[in-house]
Tab-separated table of C-alpha atoms in Angstrom:
chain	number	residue	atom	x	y	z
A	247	UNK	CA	10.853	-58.397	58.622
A	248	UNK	CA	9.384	-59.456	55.308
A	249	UNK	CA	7.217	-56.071	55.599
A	250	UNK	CA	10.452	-54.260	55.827
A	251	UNK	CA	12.050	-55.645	52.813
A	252	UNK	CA	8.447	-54.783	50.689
A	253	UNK	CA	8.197	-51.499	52.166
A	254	UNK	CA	11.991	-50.888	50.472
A	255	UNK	CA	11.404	-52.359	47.572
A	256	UNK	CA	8.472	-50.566	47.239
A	257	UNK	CA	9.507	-47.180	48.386
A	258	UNK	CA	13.270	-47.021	47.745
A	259	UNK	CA	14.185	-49.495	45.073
A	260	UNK	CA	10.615	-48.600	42.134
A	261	UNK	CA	11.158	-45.124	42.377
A	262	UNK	CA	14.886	-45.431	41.473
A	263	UNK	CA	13.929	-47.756	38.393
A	264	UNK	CA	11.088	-45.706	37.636
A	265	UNK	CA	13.231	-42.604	37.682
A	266	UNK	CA	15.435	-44.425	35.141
A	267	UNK	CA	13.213	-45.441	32.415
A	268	UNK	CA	11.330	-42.125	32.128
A	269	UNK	CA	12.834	-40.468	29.354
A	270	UNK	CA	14.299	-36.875	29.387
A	271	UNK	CA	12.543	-34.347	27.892
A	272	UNK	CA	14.271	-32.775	25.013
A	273	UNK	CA	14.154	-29.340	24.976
A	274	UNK	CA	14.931	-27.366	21.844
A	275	UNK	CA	18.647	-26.283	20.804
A	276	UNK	CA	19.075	-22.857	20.958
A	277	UNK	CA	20.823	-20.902	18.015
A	278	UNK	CA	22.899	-18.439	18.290
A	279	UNK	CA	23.415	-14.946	16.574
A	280	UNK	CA	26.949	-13.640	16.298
A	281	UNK	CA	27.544	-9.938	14.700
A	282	UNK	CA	29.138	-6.611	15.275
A	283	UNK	CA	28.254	-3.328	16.297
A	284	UNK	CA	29.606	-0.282	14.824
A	285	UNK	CA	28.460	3.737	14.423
A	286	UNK	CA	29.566	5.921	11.813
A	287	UNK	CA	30.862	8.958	14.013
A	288	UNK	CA	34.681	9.297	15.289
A	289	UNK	CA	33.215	9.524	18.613
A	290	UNK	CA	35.375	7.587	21.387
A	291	UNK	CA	32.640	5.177	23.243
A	292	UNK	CA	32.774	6.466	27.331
A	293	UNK	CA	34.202	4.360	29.889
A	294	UNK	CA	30.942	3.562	31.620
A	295	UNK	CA	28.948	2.650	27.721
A	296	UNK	CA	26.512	-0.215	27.911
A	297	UNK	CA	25.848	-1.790	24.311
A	298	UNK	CA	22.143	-3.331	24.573
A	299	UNK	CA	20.944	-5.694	21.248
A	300	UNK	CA	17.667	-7.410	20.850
A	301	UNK	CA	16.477	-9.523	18.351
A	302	UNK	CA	12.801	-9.160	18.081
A	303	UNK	CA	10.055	-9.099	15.455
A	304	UNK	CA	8.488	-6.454	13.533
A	305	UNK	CA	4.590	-5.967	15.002
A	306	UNK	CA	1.785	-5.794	12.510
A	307	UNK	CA	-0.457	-3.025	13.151
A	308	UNK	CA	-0.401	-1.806	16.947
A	309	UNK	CA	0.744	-4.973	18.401
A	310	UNK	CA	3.925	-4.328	20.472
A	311	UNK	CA	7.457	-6.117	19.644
A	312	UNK	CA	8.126	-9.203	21.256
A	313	UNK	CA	11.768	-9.775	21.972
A	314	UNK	CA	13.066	-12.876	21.579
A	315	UNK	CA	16.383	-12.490	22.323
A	316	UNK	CA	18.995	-9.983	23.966
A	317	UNK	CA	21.862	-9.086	25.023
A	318	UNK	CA	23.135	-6.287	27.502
A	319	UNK	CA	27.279	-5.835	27.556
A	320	UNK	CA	30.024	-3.955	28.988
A	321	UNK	CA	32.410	-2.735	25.677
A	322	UNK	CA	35.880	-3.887	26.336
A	323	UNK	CA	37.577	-1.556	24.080
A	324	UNK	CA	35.879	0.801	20.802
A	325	UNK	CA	34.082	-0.132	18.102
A	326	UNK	CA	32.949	-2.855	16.257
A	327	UNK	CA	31.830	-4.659	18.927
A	328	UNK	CA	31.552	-8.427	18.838
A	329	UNK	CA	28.098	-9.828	20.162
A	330	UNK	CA	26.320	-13.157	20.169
A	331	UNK	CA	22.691	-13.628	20.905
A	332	UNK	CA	21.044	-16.556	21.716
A	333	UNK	CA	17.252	-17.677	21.139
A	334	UNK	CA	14.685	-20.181	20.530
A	335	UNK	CA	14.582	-21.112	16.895
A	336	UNK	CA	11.137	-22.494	17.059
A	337	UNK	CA	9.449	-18.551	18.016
A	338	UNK	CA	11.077	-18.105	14.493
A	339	UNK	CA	7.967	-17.839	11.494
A	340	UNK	CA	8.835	-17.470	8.164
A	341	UNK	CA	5.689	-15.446	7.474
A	342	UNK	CA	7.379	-12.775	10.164
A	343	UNK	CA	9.715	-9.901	9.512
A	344	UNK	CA	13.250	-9.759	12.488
A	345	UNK	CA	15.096	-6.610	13.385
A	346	UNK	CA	18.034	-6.329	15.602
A	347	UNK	CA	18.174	-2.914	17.734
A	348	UNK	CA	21.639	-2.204	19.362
């Protein structure tokens, strides 16, 4: 019986303890980018348009672009439209050049 009792303690009750002091990691707020879209031409957008934006960096030399954040969308109605992108803002250098691409 008293082997019973251990083997709980042991194996039900310290990982439950355990568990419960070990900190959570934190992880990193994300930001968020909020702008509009909008074209010059009177053109009506078609009922089936997808609006695409990325926030990514500008390569140096022949490196490609590395996105680090996007959003695809479904327009509910004409332009502007309202988007919001969230990212990382620790993959954000100051010594680096953004674009956003809708």
């Amino acid at each position: 019986m008293l082997g019973r009792i251990a083997e709980f303690f042991i194996f039900g009750v310290m990982p439950l303890v355990v568990g419960i002091l070990v900190p959570e990691l934190s992880v990193a707020a994300e930001k968020t980018l909020k702008g509009e879209v909008t074209y010059r031409e009177r053109i009506a957008l078609p009922p089936n348009a997808v609006l695409f934006v990325q926030l990514a960096n500008v390569p140096q030399a022949d490196a490609p672009a590395a996105v680090i954040g996007e959003r695809k969308m479904a327009p509910a109605g004409q332009v502007p439209i309202k988007f919001e992108i969230s990212f990382d803002p620790q993959v954000i250098r100051p010594d680096m050049t953004y674009v956003l691409q809708a």
